[in-house]
mmCIF file of C-alpha atoms in Angstrom:
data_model
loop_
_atom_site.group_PDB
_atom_site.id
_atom_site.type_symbol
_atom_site.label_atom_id
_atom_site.label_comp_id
_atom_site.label_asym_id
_atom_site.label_seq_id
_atom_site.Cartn_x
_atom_site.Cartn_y
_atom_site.Cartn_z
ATOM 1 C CA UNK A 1 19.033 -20.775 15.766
ATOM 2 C CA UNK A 2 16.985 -22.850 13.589
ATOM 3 C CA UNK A 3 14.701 -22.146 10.985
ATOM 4 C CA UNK A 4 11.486 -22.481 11.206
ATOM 5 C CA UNK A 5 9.887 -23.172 7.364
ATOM 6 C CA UNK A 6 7.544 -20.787 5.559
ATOM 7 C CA UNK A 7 3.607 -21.680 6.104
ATOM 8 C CA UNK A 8 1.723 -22.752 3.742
ATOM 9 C CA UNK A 9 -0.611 -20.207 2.366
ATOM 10 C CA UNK A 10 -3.783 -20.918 0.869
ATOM 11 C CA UNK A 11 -4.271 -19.349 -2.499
ATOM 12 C CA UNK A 12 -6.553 -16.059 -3.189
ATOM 13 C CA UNK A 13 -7.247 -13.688 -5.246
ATOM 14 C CA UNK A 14 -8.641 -11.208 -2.920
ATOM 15 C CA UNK A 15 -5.079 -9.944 -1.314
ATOM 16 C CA UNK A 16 -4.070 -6.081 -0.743
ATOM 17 C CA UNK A 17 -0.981 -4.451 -1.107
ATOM 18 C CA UNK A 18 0.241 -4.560 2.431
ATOM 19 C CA UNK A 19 -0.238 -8.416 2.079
ATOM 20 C CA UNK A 20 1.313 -8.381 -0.982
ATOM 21 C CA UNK A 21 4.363 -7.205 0.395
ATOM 22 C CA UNK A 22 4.609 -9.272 3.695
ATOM 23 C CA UNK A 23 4.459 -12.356 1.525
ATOM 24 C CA UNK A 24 7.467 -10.986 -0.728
ATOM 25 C CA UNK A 25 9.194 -10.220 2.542
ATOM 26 C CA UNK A 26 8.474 -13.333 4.219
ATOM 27 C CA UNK A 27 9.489 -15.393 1.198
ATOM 28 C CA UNK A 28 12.657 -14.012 1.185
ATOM 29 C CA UNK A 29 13.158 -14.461 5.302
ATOM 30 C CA UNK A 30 12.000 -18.451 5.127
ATOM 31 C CA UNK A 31 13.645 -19.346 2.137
ATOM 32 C CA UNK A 32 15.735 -22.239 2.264
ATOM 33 C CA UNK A 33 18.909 -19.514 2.587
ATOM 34 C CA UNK A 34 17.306 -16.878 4.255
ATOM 35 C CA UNK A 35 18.108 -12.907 3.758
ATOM 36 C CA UNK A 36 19.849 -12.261 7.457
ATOM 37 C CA UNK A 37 20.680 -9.659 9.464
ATOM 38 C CA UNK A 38 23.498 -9.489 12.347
ATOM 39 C CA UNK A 39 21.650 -10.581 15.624
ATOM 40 C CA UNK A 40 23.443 -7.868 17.869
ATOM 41 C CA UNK A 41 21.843 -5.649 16.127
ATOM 42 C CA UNK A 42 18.494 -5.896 18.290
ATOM 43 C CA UNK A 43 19.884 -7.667 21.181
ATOM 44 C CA UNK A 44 23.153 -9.144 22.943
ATOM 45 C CA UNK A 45 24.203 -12.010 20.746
ATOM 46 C CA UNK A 46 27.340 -12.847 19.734
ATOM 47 C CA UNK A 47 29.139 -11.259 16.628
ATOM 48 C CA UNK A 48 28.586 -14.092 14.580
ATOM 49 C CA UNK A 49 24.964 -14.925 14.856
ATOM 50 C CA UNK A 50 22.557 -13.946 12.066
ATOM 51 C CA UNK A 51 19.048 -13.960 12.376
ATOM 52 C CA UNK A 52 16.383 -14.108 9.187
ATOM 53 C CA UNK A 53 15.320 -10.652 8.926
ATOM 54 C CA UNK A 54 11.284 -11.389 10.262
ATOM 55 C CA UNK A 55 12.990 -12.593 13.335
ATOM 56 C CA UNK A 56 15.242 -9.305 13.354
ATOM 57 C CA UNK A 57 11.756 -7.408 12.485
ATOM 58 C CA UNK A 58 9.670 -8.972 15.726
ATOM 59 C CA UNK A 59 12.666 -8.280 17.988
ATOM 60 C CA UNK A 60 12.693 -4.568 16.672
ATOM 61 C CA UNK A 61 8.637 -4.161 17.220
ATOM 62 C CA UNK A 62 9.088 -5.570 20.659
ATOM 63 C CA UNK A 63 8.926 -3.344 23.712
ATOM 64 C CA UNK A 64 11.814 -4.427 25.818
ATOM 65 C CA UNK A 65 13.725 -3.369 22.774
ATOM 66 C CA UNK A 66 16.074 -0.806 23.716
ATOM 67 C CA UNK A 67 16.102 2.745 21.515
ATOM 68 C CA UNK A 68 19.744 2.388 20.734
ATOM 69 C CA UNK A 69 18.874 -0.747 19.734
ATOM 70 C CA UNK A 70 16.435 -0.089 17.057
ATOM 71 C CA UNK A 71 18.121 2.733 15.954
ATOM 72 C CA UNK A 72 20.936 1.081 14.791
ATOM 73 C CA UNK A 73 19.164 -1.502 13.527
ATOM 74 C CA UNK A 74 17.221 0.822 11.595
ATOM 75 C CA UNK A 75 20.458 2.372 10.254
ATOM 76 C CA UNK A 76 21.817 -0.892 8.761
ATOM 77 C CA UNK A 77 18.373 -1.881 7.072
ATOM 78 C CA UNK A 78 18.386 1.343 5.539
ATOM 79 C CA UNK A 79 22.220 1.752 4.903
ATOM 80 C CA UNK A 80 21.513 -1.613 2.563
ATOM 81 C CA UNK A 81 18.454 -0.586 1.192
ATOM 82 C CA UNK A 82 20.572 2.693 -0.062
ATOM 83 C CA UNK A 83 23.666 1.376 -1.309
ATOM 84 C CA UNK A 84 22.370 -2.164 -2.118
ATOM 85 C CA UNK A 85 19.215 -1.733 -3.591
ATOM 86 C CA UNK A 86 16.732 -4.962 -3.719
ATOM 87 C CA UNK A 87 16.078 -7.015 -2.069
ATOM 88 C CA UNK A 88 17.108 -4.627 0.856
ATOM 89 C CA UNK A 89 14.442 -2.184 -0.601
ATOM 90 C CA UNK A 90 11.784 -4.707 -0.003
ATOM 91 C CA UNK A 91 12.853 -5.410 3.759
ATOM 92 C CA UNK A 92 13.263 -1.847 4.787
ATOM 93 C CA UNK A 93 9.959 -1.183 3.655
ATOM 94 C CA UNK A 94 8.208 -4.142 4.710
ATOM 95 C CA UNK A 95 10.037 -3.598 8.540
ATOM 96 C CA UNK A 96 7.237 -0.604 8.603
ATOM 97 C CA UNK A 97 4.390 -3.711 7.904
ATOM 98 C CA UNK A 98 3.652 -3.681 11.755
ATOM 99 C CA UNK A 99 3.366 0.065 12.323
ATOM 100 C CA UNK A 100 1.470 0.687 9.420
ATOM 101 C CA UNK A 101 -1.265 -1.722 9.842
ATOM 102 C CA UNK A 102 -2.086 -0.531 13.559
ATOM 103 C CA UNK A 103 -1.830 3.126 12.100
ATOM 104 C CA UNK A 104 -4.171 2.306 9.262
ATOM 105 C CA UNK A 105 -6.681 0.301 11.939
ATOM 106 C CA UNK A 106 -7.477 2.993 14.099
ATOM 107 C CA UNK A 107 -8.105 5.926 10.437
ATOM 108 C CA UNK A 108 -11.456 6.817 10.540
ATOM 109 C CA UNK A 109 -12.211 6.487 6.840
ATOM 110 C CA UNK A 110 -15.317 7.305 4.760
ATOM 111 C CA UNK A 111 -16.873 4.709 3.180
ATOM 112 C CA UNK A 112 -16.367 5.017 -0.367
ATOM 113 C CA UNK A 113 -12.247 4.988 0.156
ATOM 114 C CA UNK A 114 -10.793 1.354 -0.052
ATOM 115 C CA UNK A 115 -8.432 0.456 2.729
ATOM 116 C CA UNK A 116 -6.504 -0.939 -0.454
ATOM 117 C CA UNK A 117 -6.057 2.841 -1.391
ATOM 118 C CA UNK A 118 -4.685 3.663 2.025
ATOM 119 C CA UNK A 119 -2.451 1.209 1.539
ATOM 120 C CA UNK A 120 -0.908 1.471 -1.486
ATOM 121 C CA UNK A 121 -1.068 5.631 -0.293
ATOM 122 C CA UNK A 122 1.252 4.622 3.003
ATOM 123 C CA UNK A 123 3.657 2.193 1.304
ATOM 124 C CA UNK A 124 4.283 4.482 -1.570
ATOM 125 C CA UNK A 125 4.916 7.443 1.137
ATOM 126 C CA UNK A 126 7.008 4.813 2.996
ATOM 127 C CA UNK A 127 8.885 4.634 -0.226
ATOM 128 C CA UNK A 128 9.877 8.537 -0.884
ATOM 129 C CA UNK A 129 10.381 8.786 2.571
ATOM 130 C CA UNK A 130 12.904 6.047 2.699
ATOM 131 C CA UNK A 131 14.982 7.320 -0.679
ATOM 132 C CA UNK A 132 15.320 10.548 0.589
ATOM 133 C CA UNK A 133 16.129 10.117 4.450
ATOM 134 C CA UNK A 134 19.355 9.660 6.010
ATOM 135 C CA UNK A 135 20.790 6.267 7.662
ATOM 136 C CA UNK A 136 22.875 8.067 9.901
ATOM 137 C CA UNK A 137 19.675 9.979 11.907
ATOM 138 C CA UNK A 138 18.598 8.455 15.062
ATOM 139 C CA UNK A 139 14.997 9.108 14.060
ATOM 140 C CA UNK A 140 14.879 7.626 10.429
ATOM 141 C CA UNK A 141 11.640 5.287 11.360
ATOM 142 C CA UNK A 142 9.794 8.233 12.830
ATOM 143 C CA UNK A 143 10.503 9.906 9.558
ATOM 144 C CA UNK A 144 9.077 6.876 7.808
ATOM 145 C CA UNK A 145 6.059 6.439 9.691
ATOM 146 C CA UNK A 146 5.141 10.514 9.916
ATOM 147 C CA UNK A 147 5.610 10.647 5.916
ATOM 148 C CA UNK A 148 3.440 7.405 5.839
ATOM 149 C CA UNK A 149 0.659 9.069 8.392
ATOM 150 C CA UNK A 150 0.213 12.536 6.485
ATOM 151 C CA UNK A 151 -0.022 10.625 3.643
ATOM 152 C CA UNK A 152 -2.692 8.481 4.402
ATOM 153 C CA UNK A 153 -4.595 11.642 6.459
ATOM 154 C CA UNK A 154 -4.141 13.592 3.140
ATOM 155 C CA UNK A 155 -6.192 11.064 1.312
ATOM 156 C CA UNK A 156 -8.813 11.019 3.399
ATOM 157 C CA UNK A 157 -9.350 14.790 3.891
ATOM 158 C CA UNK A 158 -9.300 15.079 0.095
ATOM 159 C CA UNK A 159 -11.811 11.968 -0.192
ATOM 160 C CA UNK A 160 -14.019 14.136 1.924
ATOM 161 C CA UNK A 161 -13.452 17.110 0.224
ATOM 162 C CA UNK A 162 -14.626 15.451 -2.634
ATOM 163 C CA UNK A 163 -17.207 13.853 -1.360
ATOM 164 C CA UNK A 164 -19.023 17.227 -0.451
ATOM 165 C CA UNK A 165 -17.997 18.753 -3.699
ATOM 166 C CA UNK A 166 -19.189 16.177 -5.713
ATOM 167 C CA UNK A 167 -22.611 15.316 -3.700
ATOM 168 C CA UNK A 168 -24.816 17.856 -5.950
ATOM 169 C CA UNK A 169 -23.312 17.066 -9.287
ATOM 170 C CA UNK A 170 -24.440 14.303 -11.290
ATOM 171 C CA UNK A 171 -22.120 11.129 -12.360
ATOM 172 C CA UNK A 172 -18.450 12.619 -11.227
ATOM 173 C CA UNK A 173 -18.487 11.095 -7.262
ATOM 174 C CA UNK A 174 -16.704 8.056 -8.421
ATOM 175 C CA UNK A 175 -16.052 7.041 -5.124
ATOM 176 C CA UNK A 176 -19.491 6.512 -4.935
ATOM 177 C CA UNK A 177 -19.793 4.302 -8.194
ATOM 178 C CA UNK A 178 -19.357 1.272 -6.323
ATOM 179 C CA UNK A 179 -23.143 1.979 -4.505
ATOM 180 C CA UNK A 180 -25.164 1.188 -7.931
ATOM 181 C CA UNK A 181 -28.384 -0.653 -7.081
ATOM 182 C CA UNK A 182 -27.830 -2.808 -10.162
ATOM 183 C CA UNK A 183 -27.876 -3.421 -14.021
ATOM 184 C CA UNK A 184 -31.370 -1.779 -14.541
ATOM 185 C CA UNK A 185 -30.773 1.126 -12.424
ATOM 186 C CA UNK A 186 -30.953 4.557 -13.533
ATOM 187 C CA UNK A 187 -27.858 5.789 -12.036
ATOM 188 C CA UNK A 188 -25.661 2.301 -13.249
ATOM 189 C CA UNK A 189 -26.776 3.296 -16.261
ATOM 190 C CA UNK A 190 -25.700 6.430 -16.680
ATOM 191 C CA UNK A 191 -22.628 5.657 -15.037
ATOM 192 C CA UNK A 192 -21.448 3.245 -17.398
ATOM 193 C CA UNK A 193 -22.654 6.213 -20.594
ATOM 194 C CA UNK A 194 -20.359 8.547 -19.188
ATOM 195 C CA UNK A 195 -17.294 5.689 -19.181
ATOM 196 C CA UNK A 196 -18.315 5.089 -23.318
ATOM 197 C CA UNK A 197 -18.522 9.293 -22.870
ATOM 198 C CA UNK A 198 -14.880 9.174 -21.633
ATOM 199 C CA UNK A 199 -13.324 6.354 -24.058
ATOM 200 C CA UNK A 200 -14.877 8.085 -27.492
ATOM 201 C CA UNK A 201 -13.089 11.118 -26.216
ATOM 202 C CA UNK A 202 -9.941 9.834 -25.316
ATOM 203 C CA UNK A 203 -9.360 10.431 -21.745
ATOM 204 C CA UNK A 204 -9.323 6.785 -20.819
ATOM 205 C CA UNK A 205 -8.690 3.740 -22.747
ATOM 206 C CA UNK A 206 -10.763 0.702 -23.257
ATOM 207 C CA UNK A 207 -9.138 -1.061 -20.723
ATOM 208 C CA UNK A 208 -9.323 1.693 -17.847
ATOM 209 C CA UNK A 209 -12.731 1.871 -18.363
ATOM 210 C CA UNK A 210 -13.579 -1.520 -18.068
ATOM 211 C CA UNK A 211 -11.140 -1.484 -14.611
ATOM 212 C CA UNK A 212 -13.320 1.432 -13.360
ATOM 213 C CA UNK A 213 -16.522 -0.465 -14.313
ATOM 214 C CA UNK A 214 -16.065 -3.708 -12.634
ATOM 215 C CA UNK A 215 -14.163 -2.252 -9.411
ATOM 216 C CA UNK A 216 -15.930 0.569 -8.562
ATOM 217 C CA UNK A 217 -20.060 -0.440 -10.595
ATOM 218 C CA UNK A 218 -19.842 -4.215 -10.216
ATOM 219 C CA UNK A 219 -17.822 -4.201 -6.729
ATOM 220 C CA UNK A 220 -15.117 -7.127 -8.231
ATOM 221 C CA UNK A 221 -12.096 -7.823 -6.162
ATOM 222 C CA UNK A 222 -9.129 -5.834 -7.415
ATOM 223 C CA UNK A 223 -7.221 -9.058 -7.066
ATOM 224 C CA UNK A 224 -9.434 -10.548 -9.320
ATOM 225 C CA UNK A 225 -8.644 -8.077 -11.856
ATOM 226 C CA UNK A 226 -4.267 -7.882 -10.958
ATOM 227 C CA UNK A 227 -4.716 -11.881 -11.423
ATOM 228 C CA UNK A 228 -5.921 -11.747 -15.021
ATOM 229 C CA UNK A 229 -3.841 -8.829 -16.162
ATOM 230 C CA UNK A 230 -0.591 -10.307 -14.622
ATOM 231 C CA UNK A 231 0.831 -7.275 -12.631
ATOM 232 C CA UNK A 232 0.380 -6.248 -8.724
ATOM 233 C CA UNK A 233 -2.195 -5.166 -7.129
ATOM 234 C CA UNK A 234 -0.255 -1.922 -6.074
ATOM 235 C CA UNK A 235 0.204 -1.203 -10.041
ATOM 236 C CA UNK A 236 -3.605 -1.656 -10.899
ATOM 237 C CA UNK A 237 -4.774 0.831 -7.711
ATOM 238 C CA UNK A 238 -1.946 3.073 -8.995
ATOM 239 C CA UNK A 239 -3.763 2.350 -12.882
ATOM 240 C CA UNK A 240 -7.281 3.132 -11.490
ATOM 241 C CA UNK A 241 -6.346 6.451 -9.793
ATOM 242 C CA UNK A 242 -4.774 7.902 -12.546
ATOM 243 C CA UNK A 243 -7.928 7.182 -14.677
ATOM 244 C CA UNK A 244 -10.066 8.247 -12.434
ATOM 245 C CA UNK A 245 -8.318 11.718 -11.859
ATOM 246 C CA UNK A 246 -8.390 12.381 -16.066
ATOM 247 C CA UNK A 247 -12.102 11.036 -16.104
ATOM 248 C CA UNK A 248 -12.806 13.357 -12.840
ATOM 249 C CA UNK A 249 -11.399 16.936 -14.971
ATOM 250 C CA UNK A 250 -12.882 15.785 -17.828
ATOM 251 C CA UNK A 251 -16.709 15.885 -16.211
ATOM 252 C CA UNK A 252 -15.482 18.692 -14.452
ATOM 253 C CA UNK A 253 -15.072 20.776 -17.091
ATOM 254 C CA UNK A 254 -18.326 19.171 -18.862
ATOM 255 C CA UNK A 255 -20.328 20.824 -16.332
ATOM 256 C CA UNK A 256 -18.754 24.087 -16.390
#
């Protein structure tokens, strides 16, 4: 079988972190030795064949694709991923890509909620899920894809929970930050007093504050942001939500 070479991407800063990790899968299955997998494991090839593990991952999402078939294909990705570790961690993961973007498609969201959050929510279920499950069960990638799924419905029932909690009380809907009508307006400004509020008193940094601010008042790309701080994307969401959850309590308890 030959190899067909990577495509050329163009470069962005606006990526997400399902993108993020199809390009760090894809890199590794187009590299000039690519990261294989046995070919009989998804169809009737002989012993020796090896296939580069995105060809192994379209055969698996295929529908002539027998059970047995992805099953034990299934097993072997994860059987790796467990006793290997990277870059096995990164395929096993990344063989959910497909799934998770159709599941995440048809989520009824509310506005306010990123699709970036859901996300980084389903890959990081993805990623418990796949520690703890077995290789040996038959039913390992429904056990992915459910943990991903209630993840990803959690967030959004507690993003509407929120949402109606927060409607009446002034400044703490920080979903809602994002919807300022610009640098003169009232509620902008007030927004950005209770950020100075929350750095004087500690419960977020300089530098969370500002990653609040342009995200969520000034609507910047988070790549943007990832690009001049040097980490991932998935690392700055998981950043933001952390602040966010301290600076949430803390005008909780203001208002009590």
């Amino acid at each position: 079988m030959h190899h067909r070479p990577a495509p050329r991407r163009p470069h962005t800063a606006v990526s997400s972190p399902l993108e993020e990790l199809e390009q760090s899968f894809l890199a590794l299955a187009r590299a000039e030795a690519p990261l294989t997998l046995p070919a009989w494991l998804v169809c009737d090839a002989p012993v020796e064949e090896a296939w580069p593990v995105d060809q192994i991952r379209t055969r698996l999402a295929h529908p002539s694709t027998r059970p047995e078939l992805r099953a034990r294909t299934w097993s072997e990705v994860v059987r790796r991923a467990h006793t290997l570790g990277e870059p096995w961690t990164v395929v096993a993961v990344a063989m959910t890509v497909p799934v998770l973007r159709r599941m995440l498609a048809r989520l009824s969201r509310p506005a306010h909620l990123e699709r970036q959050e859901l996300e980084q929510e389903a890959l990081a279920a993805v990623s418990m899920a796949l520690a703890a499950v077995s290789a040996s069960d038959p039913g390992l990638d429904r056990e992915l894809f459910s943990a991903a799924d209630r993840a990803v419905h959690r967030l959004v029932y507690a993003a509407r929970r929120r949402a109606e909690r927060e409607a009446g009380e002034p400044m703490t809907h920080l979903g809602r930050l994002h919807a300022g009508t610009g640098a003169e307006g009232d509620g902008l400004s007030d927004e950005h007093q209770v950020l100075v509020g929350a750095v004087r008193a500690r419960v977020v940094d300089l530098a969370e504050a500002q990653l609040i601010a342009r995200t969520r008042l000034h609507g910047e790309p988070m790549g943007k942001l990832a690009c001049e701080r040097g980490v991932s994307m998935r690392q700055l969401y998981r950043h933001r939500s952390a602040a966010e959850q301290r600076l949430a309590r803390h005008l909780h308890h203001r208002t009590q």
